[in-house]
Short mmCIF file of C-alpha atoms in Angstrom, two decimals:
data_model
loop_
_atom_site.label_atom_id
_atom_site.label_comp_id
_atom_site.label_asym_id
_atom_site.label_seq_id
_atom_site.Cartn_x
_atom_site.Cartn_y
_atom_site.Cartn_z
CA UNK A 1 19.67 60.24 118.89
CA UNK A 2 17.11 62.33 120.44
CA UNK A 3 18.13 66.09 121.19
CA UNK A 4 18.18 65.66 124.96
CA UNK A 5 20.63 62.65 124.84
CA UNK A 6 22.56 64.50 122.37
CA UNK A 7 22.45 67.98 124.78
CA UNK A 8 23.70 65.14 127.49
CA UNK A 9 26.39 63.83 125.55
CA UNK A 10 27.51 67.63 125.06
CA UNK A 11 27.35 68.56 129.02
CA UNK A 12 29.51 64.93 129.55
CA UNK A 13 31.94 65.95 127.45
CA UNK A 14 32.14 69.83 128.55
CA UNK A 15 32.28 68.47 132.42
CA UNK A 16 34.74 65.26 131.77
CA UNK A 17 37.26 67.23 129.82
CA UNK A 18 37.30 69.86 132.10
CA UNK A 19 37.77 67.86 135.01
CA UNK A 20 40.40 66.30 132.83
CA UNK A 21 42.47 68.88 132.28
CA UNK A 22 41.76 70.51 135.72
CA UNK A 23 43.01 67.43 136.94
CA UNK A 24 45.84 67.36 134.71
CA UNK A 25 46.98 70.70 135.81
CA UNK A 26 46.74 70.14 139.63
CA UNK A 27 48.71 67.43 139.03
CA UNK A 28 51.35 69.43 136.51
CA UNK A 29 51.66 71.96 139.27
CA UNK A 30 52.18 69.62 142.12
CA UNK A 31 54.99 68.14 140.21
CA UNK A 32 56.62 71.16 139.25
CA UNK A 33 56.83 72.67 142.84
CA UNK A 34 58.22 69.15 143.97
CA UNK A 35 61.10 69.34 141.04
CA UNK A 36 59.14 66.13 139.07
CA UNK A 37 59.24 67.04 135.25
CA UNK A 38 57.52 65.64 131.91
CA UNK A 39 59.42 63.35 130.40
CA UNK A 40 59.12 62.48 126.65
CA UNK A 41 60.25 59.29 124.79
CA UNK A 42 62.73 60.12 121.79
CA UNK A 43 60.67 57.65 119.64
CA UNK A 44 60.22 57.25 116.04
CA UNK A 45 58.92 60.52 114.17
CA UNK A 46 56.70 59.96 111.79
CA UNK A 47 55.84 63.39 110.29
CA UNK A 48 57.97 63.86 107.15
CA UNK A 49 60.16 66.40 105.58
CA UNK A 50 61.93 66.52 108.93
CA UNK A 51 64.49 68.64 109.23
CA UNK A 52 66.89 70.32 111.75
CA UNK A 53 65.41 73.72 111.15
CA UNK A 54 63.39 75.13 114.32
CA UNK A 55 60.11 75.08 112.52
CA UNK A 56 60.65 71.33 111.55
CA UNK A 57 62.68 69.50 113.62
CA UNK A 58 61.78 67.19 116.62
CA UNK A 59 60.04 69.10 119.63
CA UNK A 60 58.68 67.65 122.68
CA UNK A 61 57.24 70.77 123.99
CA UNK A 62 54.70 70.45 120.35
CA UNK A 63 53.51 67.14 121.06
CA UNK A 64 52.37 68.40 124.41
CA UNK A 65 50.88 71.25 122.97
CA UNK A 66 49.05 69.50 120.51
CA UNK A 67 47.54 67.33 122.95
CA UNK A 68 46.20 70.52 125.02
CA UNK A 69 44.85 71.79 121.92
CA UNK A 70 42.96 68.75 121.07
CA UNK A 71 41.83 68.53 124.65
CA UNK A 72 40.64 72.00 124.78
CA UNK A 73 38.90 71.74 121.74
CA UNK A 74 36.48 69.47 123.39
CA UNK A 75 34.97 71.75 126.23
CA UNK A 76 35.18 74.72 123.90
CA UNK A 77 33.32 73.16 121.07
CA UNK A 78 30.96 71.33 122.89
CA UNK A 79 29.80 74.92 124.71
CA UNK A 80 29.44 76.31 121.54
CA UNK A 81 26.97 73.43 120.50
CA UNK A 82 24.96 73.68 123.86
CA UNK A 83 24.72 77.69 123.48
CA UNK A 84 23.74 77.95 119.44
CA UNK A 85 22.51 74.75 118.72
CA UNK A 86 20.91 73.18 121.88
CA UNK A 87 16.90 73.30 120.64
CA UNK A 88 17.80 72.37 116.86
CA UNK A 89 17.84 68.57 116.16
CA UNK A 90 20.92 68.55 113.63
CA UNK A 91 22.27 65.04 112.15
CA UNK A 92 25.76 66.80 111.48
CA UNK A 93 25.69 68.39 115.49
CA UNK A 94 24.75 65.11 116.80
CA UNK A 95 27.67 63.09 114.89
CA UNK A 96 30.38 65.96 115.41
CA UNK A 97 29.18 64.82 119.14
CA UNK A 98 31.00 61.58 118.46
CA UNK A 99 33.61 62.98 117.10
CA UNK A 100 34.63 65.12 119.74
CA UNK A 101 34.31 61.92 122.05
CA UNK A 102 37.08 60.75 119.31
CA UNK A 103 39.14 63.61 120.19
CA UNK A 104 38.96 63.12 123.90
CA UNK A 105 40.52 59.77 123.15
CA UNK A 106 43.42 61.34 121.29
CA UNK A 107 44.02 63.82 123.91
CA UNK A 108 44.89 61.28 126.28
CA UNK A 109 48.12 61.18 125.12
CA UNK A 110 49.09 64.11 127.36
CA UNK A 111 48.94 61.33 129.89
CA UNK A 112 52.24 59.63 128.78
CA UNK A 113 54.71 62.78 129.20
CA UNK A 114 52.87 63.92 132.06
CA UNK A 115 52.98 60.35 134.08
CA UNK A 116 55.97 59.23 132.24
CA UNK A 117 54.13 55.97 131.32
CA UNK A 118 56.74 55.19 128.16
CA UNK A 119 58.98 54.19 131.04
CA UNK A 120 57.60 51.27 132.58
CA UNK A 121 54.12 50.77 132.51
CA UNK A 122 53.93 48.49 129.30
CA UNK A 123 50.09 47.73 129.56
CA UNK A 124 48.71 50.88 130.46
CA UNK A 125 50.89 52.38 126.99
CA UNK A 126 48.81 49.20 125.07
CA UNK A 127 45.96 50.60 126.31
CA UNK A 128 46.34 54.08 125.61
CA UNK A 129 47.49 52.88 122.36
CA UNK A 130 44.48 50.88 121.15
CA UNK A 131 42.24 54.11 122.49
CA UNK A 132 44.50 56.55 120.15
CA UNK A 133 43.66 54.17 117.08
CA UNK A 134 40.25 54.21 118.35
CA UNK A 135 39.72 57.64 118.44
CA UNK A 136 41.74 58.45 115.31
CA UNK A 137 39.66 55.98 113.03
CA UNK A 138 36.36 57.18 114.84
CA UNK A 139 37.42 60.89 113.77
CA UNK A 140 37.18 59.87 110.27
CA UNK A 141 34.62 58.11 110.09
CA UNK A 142 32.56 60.33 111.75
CA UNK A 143 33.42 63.31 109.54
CA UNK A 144 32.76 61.39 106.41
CA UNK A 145 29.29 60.33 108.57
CA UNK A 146 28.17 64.13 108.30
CA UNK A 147 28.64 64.67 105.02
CA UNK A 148 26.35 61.35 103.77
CA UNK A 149 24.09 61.47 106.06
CA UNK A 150 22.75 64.72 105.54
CA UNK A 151 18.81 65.45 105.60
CA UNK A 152 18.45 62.41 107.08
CA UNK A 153 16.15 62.97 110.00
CA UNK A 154 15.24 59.60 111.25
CA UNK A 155 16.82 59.26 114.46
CA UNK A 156 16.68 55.17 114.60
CA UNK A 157 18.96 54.98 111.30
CA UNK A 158 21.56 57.67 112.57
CA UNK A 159 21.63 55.72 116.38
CA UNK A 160 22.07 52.35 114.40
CA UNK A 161 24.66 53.92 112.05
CA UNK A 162 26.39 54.97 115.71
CA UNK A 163 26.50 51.33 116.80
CA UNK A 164 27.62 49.37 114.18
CA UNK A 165 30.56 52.25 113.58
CA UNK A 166 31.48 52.41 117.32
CA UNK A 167 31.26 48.59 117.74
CA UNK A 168 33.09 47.83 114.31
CA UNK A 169 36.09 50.34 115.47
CA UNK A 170 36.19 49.20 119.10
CA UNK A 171 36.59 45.35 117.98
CA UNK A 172 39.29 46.24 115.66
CA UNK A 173 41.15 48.36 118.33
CA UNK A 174 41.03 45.33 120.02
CA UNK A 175 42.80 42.79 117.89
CA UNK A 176 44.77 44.86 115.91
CA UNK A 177 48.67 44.02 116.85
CA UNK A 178 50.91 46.40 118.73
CA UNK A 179 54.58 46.43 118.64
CA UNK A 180 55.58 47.42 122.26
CA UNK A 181 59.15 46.98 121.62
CA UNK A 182 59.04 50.65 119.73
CA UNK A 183 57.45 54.06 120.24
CA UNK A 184 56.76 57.11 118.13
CA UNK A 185 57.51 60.25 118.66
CA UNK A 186 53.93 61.44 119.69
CA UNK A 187 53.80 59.37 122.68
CA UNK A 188 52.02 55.96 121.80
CA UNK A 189 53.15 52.20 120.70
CA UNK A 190 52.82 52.19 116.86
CA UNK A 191 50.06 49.55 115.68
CA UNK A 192 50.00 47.00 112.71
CA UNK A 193 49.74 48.85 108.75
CA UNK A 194 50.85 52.13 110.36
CA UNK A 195 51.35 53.83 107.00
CA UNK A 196 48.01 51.90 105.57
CA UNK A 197 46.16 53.10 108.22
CA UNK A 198 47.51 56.94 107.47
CA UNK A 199 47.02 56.21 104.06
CA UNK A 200 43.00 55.34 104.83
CA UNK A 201 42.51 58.35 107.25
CA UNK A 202 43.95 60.74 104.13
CA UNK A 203 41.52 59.06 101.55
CA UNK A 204 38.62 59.54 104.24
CA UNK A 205 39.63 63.44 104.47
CA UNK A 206 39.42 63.70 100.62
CA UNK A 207 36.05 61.67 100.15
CA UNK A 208 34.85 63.98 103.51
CA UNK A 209 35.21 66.99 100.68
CA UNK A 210 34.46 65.22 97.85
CA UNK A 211 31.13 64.08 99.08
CA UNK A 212 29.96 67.35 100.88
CA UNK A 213 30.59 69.32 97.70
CA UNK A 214 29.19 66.84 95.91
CA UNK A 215 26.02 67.08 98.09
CA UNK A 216 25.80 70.87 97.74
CA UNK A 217 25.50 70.47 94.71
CA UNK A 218 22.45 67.87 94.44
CA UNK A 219 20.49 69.95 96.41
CA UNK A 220 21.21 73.21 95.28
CA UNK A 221 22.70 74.29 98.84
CA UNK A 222 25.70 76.67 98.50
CA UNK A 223 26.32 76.67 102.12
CA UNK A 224 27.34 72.85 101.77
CA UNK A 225 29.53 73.78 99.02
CA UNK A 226 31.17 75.94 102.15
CA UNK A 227 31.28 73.02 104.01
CA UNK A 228 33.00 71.09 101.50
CA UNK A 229 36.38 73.55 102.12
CA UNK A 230 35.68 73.96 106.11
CA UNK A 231 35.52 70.46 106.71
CA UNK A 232 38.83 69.83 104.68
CA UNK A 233 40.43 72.41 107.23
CA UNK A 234 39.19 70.68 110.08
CA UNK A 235 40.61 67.37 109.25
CA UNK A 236 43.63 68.37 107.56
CA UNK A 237 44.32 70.45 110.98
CA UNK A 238 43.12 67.56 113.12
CA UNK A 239 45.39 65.25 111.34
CA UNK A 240 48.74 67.86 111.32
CA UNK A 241 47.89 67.27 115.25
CA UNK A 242 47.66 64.12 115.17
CA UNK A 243 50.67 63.11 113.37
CA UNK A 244 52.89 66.56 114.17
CA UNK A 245 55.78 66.62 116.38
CA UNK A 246 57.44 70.02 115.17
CA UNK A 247 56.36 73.54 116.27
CA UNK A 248 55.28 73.92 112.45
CA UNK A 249 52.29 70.83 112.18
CA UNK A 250 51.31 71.99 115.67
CA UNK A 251 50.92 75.47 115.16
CA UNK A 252 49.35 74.86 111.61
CA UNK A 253 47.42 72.02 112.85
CA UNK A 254 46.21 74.13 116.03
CA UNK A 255 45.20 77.01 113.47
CA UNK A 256 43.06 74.91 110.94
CA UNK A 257 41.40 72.99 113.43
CA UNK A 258 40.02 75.78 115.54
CA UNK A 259 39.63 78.01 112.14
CA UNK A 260 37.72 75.55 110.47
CA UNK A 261 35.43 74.52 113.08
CA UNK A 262 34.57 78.21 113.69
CA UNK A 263 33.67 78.66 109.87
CA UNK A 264 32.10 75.12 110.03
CA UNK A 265 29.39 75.64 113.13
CA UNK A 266 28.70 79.46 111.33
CA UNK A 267 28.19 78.55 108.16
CA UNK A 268 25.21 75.23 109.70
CA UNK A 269 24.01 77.61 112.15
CA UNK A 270 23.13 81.05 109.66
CA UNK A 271 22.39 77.88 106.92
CA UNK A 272 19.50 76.02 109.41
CA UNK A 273 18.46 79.70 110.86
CA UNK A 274 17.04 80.82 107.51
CA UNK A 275 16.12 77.48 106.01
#
């Protein structure tokens, strides 16, 4: 990807989330003054050690919040990237790129409470749902994407390692089965091999850490070493708000995720401004 249609992919995602959740709040606003409220499904949960304690039980008002945090993280980050990093021609800026498109895919979840779609608009939830599974898979991926790819500066491998990820995800989104008859607590239909799935997006997390640290040390780069542990607390965070539905995932997933990415994008940008 060259570094103008990577700077364009940055100012999409800065304007379309913000119109997003401009949008979102117009809308919030015009329901609230009318008496209209959110209303949440009291699906499945499937975070676990739930409990009836306030830190771990149930909580509609998290699942929002997890959402806004997710979609917030999109404009913020993407800023960021256009600010310190718009004239360098990074592999690991151009795939987190992708990645936050990921995360604009989860964030559409907000869409269910908001619109109340769980009630009776079946096709749009399908749709939302295979996007969600989309996104989530993407996420990993993408991360793990960073980490092997690194040094690689040849722009046609990293824009055919795009394609073949985006179109191999986006044609299993598509057939993989839905049950419609159910819904989880975090406001989507769940899909076929739930737990497998959860299972996969763990071992990508741990082979995300395994393979930076591993990298650092090939090459003698301590700063990758760094990464190693940053990039763990991004997707640990991104998956606690992903999966959470208590205040305790949210606020812990909310915490890592912004945490880590600030300690991720400092660490590349003092590592590529002395190399």
């Amino acid at each position: 990807m060259t570094l103008s249609n990577r700077n364009r992919l940055f100012v999409f995602l800065t304007v379309f989330s913000l119109l997003l959740i401009a949008g979102l709040a117009v809308y919030y606003a015009f329901s609230f003054y009318h008496g209209m409220q959110e209303t949440f499904p009291e699906g499945k949960s499937t975070t676990p050690f739930y409990s009836k304690s306030f830190l771990l039980r149930y909580s509609p008002e998290s699942v929002l919040l997890a959402c806004l945090l997710i979609l917030f993280y999109v404009p913020s980050v993407s800023i960021i990237i256009l600010i310190y990093f718009e004239k360098t021609n990074l592999q690991e800026i151009s795939y987190l790129g992708i990645f936050l498109l990921s995360c604009l895919a989860e964030g559409l979840r907000i869409t269910v409470p908001v619109f109340s779609l769980w009630k009776n608009n079946t096709l749009l939830m399908m749709g939302l749902t295979r996007l969600v599974f989309f996104g989530r898979l993407t996420a990993s991926i993408m991360m793990l994407s960073i980490a092997l790819y690194y040094q690689n500066t040849k722009d046609h491998q990293t824009v055919r390692s795009y394609v073949f990820i985006l179109v191999f995800v986006t044609i299993l989104s598509c057939v993989i089965p839905i049950n419609s008859m159910q819904i989880l607590s975090t406001c989507f239909y769940p899909y076929a091999y739930y737990n497998s799935f959860v299972f996969l997006r763990l071992l990508f997390i741990f082979l995300t850490f395994i393979t930076y640290y591993i990298t650092g040390m090939k090459y003698a780069v301590p700063e990758y070493k760094k990464c190693a542990l940053y990039t763990l607390i991004i997707m640990i965070g991104h998956f606690f708000l992903q999966e959470g539905d208590s205040v305790l995932y949210v606020i812990t997933g909310g915490y890592f995720f912004y945490f880590g990415t600030y300690l991720y994008l400092k660490n590349i940008h003092h590592y590529y401004l002395w190399k």
